[in-house]
XYZ file of C-alpha atoms in Angstrom:
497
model
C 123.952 133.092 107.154
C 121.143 135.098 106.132
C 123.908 138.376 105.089
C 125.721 136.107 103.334
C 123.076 135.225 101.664
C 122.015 138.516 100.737
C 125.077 139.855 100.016
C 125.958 137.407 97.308
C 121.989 138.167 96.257
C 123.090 142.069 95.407
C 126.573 141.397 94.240
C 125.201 138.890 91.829
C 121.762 140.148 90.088
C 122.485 142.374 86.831
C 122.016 146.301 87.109
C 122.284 145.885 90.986
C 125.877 146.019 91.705
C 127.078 144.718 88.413
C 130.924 144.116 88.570
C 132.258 147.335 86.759
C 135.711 147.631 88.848
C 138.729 145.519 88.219
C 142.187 146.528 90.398
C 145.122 143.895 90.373
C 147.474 144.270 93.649
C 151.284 145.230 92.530
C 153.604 143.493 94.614
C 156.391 146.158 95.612
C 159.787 145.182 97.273
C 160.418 146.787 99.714
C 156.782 148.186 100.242
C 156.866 150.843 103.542
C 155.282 150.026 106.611
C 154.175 151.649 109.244
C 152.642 154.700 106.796
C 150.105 157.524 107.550
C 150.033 159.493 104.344
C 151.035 159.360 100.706
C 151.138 162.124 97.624
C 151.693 160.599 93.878
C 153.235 162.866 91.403
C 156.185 163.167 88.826
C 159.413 164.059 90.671
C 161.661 163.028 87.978
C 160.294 164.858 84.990
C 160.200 161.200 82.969
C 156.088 161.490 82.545
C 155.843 159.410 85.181
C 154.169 159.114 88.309
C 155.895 158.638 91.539
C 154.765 157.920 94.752
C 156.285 159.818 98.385
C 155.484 157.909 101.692
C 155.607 158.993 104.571
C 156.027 156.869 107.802
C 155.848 156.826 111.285
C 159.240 156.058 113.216
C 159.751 154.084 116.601
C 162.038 152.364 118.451
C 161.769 149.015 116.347
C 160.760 150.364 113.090
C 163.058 152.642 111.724
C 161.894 153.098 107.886
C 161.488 156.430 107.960
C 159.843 158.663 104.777
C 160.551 156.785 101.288
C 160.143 157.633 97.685
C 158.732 154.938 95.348
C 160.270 156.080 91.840
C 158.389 154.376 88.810
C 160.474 153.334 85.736
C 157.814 152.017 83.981
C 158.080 148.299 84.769
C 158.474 148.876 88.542
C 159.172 151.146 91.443
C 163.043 151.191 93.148
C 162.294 152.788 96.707
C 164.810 155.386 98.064
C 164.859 156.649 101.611
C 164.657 160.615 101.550
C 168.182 162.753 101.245
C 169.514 163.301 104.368
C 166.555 160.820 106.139
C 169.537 160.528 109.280
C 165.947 162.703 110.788
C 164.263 159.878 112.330
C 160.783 161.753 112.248
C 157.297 161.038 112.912
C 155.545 162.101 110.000
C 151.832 161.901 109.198
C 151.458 163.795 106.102
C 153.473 164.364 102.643
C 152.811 166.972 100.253
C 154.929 167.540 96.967
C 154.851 170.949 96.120
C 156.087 173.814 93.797
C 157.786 175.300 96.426
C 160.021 177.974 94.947
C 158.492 178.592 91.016
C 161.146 176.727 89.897
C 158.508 174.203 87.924
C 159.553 171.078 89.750
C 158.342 169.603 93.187
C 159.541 169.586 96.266
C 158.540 167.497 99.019
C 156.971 168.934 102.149
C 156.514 166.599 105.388
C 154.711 167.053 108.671
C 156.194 166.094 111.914
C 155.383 165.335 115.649
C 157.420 165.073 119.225
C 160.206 167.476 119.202
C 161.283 167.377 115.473
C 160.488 170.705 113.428
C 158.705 169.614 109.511
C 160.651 169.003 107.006
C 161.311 170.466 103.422
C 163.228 168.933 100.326
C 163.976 170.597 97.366
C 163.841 169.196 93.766
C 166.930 170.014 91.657
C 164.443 169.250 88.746
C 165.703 165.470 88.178
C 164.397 164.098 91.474
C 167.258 164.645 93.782
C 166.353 166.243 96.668
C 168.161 167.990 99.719
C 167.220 169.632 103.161
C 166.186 173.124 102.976
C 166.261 175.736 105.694
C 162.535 177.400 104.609
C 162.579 179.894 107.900
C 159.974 179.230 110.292
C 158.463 176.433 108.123
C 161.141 174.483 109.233
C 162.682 175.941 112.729
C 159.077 175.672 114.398
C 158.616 173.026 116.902
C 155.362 172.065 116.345
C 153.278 168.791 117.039
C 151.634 168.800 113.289
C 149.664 165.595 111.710
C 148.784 167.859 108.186
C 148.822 170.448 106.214
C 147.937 171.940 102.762
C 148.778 174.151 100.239
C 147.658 177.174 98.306
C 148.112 180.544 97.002
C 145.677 182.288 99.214
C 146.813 185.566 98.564
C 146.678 184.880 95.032
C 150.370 186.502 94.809
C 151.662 183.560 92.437
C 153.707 181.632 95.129
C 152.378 178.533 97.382
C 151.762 179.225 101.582
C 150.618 176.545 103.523
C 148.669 175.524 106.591
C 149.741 173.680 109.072
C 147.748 172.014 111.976
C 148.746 170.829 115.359
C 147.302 169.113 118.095
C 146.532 168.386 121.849
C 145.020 172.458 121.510
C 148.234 174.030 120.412
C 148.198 176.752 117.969
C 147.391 175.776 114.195
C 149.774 178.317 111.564
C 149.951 179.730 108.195
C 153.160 180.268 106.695
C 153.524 182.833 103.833
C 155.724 182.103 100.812
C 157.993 185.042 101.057
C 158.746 184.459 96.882
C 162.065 182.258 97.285
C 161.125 179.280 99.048
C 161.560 180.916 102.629
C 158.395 181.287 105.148
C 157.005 183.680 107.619
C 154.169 182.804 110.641
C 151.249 184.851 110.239
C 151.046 187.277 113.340
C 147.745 186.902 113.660
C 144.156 184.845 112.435
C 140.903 183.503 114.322
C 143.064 180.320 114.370
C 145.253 181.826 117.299
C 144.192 180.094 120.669
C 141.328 178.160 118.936
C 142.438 175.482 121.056
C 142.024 172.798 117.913
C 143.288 169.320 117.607
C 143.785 169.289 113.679
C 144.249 166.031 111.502
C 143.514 167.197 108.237
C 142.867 170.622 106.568
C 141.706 172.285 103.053
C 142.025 175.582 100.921
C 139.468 175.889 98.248
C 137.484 178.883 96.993
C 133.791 177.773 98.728
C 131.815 180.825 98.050
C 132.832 181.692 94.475
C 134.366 184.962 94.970
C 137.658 184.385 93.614
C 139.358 183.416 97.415
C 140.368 180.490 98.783
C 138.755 179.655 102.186
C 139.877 177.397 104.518
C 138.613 174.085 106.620
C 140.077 172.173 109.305
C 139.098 168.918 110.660
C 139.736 168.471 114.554
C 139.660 165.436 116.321
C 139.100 165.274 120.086
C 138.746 167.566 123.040
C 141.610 167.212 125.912
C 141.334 168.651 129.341
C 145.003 168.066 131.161
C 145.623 165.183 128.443
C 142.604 163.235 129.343
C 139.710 162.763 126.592
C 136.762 164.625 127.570
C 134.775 164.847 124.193
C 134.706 165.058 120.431
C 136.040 168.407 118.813
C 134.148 170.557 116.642
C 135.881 171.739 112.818
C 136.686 174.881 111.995
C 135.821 177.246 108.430
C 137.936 180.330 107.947
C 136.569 182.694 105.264
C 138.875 184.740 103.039
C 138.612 188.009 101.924
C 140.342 190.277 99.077
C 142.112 191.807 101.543
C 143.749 188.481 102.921
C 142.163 188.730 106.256
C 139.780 185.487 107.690
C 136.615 185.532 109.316
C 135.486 182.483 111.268
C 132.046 181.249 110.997
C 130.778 179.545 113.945
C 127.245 178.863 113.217
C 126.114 175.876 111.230
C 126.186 171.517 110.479
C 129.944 172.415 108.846
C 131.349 174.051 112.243
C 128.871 172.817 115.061
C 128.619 169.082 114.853
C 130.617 167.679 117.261
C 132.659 164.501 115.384
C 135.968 162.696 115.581
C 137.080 163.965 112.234
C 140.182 162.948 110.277
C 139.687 163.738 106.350
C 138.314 166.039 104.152
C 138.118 166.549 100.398
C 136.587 168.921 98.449
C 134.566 167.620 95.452
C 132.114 169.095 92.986
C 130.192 165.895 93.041
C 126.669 167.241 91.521
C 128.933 169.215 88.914
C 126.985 172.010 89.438
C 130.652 174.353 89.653
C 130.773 174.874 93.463
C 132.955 172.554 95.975
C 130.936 170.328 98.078
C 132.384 169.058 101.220
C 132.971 165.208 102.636
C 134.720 164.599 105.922
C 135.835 161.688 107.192
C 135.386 160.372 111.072
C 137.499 157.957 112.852
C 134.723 157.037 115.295
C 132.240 154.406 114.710
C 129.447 156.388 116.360
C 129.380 158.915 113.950
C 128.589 158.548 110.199
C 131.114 160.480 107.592
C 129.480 163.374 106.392
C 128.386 164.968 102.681
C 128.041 168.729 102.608
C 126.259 170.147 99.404
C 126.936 173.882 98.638
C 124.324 176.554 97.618
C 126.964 178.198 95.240
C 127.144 180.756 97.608
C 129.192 178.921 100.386
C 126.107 177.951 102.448
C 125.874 174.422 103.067
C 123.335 171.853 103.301
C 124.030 168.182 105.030
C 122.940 165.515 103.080
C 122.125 162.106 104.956
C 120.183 160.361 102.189
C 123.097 159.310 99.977
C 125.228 155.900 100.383
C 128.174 157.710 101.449
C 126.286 158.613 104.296
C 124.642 156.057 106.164
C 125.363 152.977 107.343
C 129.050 152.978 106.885
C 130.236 153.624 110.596
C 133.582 152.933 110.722
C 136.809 154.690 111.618
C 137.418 156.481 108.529
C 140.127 158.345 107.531
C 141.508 158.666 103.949
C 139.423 159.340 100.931
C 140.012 159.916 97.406
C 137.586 161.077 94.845
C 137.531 159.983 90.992
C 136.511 158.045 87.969
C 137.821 154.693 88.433
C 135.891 153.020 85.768
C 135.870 155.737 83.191
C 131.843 155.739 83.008
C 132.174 159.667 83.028
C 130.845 159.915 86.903
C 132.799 160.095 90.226
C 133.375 157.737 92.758
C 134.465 157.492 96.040
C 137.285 155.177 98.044
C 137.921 155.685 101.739
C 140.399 154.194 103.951
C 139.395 152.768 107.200
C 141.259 151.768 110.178
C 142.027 152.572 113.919
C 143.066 150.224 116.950
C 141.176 147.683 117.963
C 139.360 147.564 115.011
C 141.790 144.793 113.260
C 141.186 143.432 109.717
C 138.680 146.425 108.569
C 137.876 146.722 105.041
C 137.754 150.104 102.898
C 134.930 151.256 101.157
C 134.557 151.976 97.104
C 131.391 153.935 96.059
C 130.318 153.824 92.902
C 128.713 157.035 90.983
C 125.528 156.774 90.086
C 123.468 159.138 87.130
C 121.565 160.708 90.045
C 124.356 161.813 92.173
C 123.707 158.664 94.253
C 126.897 156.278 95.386
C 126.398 152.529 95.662
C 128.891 150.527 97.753
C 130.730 147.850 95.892
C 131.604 144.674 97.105
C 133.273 142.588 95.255
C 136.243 144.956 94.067
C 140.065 144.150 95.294
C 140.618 147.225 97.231
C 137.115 147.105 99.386
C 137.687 142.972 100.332
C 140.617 142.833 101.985
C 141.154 143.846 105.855
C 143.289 146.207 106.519
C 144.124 149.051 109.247
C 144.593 151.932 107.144
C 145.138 155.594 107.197
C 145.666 157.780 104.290
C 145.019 157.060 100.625
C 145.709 158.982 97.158
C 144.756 158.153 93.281
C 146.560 158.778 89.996
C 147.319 156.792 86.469
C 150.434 155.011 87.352
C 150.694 153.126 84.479
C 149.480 155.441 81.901
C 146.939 153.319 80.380
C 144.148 155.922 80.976
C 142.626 154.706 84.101
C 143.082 155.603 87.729
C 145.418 153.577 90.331
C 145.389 154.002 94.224
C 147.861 153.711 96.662
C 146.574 152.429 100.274
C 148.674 153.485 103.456
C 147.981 150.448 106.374
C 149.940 150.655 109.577
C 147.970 147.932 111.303
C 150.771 146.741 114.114
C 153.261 149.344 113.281
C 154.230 147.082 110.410
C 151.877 146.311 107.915
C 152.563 146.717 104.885
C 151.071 149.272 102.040
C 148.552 148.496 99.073
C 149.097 149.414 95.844
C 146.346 148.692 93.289
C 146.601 148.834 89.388
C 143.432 148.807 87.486
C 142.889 146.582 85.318
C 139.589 148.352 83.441
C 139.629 148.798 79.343
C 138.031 149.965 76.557
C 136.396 153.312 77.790
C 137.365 156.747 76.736
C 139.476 159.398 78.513
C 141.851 162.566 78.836
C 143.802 163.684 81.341
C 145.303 167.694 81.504
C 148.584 169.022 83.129
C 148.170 172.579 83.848
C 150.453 174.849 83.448
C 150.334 178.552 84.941
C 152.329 181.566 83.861
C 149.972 184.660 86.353
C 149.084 181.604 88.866
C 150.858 179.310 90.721
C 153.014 177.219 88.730
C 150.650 173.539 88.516
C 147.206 176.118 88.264
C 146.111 174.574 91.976
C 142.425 175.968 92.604
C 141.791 176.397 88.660
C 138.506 174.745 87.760
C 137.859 172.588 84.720
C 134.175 171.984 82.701
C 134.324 169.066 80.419
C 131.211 169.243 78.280
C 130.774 166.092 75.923
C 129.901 164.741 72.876
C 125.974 163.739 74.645
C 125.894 166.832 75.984
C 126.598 165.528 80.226
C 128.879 168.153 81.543
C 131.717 167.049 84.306
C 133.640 169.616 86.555
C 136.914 168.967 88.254
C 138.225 171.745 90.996
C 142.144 171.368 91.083
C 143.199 170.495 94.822
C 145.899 168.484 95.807
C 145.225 167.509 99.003
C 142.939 164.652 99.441
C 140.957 163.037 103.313
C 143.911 162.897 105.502
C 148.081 163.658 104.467
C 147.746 162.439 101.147
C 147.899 164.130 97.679
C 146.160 162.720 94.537
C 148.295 163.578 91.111
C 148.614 166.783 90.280
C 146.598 166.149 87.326
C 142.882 166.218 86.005
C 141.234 162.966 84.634
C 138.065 162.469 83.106
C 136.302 159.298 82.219
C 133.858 159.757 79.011
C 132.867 156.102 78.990
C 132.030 155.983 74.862
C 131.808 159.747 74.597
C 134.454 161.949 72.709
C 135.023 165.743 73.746
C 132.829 168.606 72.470
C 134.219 171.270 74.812
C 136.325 171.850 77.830
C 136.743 175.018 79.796
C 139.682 176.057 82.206
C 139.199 179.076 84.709
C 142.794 179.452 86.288
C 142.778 181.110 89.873
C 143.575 184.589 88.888
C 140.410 184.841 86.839
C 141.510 184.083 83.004
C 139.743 181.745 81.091
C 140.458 179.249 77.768
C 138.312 177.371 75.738
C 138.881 174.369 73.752
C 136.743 172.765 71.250
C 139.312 170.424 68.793
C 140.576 167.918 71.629
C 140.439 164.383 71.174
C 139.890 161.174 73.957
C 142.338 159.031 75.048
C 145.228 161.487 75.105
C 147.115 163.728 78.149
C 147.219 167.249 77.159
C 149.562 170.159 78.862
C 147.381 173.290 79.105
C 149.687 176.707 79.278
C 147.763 179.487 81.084
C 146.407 181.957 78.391
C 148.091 180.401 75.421
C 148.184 176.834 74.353
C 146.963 173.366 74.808
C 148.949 170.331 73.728
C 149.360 166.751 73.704
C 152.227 165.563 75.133
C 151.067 161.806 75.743
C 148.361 159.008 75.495
């Protein structure tokens, strides 16, 4: 009685946790069950956002992976081309696979069935593709992700596995076909990988690489939490393994992470996300130079043991700071709720309480944001698989009235969408924000390929792109409450509101 009490105390006194989110639940036909990971993105070329689901497949629940295509006024679900592949998949990535400027759609896939590639005729048909040993490897892999890490204008991609077995990188050979690395410190590392990241951690221009591992298996049998792993890069493409540290010695169940310049001080900061309830999820604040501090005084810290998974970063109320939502769920933890964090001026993150997507119970795994309905404010799209067959969350918020602008990037030296390009929003107060362009969000989901910024009552005074290969563009004559296309080196125009 007496936390009831209290918690209708703090949801209720002004300037405490004052109702400032507002998401209304869209009811889907047809809405997949049974789901692990998600990625939202145009498929179609329409200006729309879709959304790609993948599923896990059994005996009595044969959905297998889905697209959700959005036509404005609702989504018509598809199964995948050729989806006669009843696979286990875990994670979904849509991807610029072949520099043909149109996504494909990458899955990951467990017992016996090698992952899975699509490719995008440009109008959001998609068929098999034979990607070399992308796709011929048997491999028991929960995720992935994606970058250019050797900065040669074509996408590779990482893939974990589990139960110890190898983890891989696959090169983009320039045509949409993939070779195994030979070698790297990942090579009988003996991991058990759920989720992994590529993001340029200690400024020099090269994307480095985390993994999140889960447990430790002796002859199949538990026998301990696993550690993560951090793979430095290096101009000549090779990877060092640092060993020493909070980041890579902490022993946790983890499932997630995200990268997230949440200080906006223009280095990535680190949040991972563990499924057990004995460990807290954990904030990692960079130096700048790739050295990391843990921070345990923040609300996203403390107090929030659950079995975590997803997580996706971003404005949701357009007040010009980021929050946080992460997805919860496991078994025998039935009917848990997810969390939304509020940003706070100080860096800080409040939990809210009384917002749609943090109330209801749910077991759920992966979770991804992006403006579905093009009104200026950011969506999410909630993967549950409580009893093999509960059915996914998609929320539509319902927030007005603040300002905002959203940019497409578009490379012509980088990879095609300009993933790992960083963006400085200055505005018309003078508060800077900084977005870092990664797809891949907590655990096999993608957020939009896209950058939003709330700005609250603000307009635009400046904004600053750094694209991966180094070049830089400026722009001081942009206006709120529009979506802008930004062409590597040359121009920067509105193609929407």
């Amino acid at each position: 009685m007496r936390v009831a009490i209290f918690l209708l105390f703090i949801c209720c006194v002004p300037g405490v946790f004052a109702q400032d989110f507002s998401f209304k639940k869209l009811d889907l036909e047809g809405q997949p069950q049974g789901s692990r990971g998600v990625s939202i993105a145009d498929l179609d070329a329409d200006g729309l956002l879709d959304i790609v689901v993948a599923n896990q497949v059994d005996s009595t629940l044969m959905l297998g992976n889905t697209i959700l295509f959005n036509n404005g006024n609702k989504f018509g679900r598809i199964p995948i081309a050729e989806n006669k592949v009843q696979a286990w998949s875990e994670s979904v990535h849509t991807i610029d696979v072949d520099n043909d400027r149109d996504l494909d759609i990458f899955f990951t896939t467990q017992f016996g069935v090698p992952n899975l590639l699509y490719e995008n005729n440009g109008e959001g048909n998609f068929s098999a593709s034979n990607a070399g040993d992308l796709t011929s490897d048997l491999t028991n892999s929960p995720g992935a992700c994606w970058c250019d890490y050797d900065l040669d204008g074509d996408m590779d991609v990482f893939v974990v596995n589990r139960d110890g077995e190898d983890d891989n990188l696959y090169i983009n050979m320039g045509s949409g076909k993939f070779k195994k690395a030979a070698s790297g410190p990942w090579i009988n590392n003996n991991g058990d990988g759920r989720a992994c990241l590529w993001g340029d951690l200690n400024g020099d221009g090269f994307p480095d690489l985390y993994v999140a591992n889960f447990v430790v298996k002796n002859n199949g049998k538990f026998t301990g939490k696993h550690r993560n792993y951090l793979y430095w890069n290096s101009p000549k493409g090779e990877f060092i393994e640092q060993t020493e540290g909070d980041l890579v010695e902490e022993l946790n169940a983890s499932y997630g992470v995200s990268f997230v310049d949440y200080d906006s001080d223009m280095d990535l900061d680190m949040y991972v996300t563990n499924v057990s309830i004995s460990d807290e999820n954990a904030l990692y604040q960079n130096s700048g130079s790739g050295v990391f501090k843990k921070i345990t005084e923040n609300g996203i810290t403390y107090e929030v043991r659950r079995p975590s998974k997803g997580q996706t970063w971003g404005d949701f109320n357009n007040d010009g700071r980021q929050d946080l939502y992460v997805a919860n769920g496991t078994e025998g933890y039935p009917e848990i709720q997810n969390f939304l964090f509020a940003g706070h001026p100080d860096h800080a993150f409040k939990r809210m309480y009384n917002s749609l997507p943090a109330i209801e119970g749910h077991i759920s795994a992966g979770t991804a944001s992006g403006d579905l309905n093009r009104d200026g404010y950011l969506d999410l799209y909630v993967c549950n698989w409580g009893g093999e067959a509960e059915p996914n969350d998609c929320y539509i918020n319902q927030k007005q009235g603040d300002n905002w602008v959203v940019f497409q990037l578009s490379a012509i030296a980088s990879n095609s969408y300009g993933i790992g390009s960083w963006v400085k929003l200055t505005a018309s107060n003078g508060t800077v924000q900084t977005r870092y362009l990664v797809r891949e969000t907590g655990y096999g989901s993608e957020n939009a390929p896209e950058i939003h910024f709330g700005l609250a009552s603000q307009e635009i005074a400046k904004v600053e792109f750094i694209w991966p290969n180094g070049t830089k563009q400026k722009a001081t004559n942009l206006v709120s409450n529009q979506i802008y296309k930004v062409i590597e080196g040359k121009e920067i125009k509105q193609v929407g509101k």
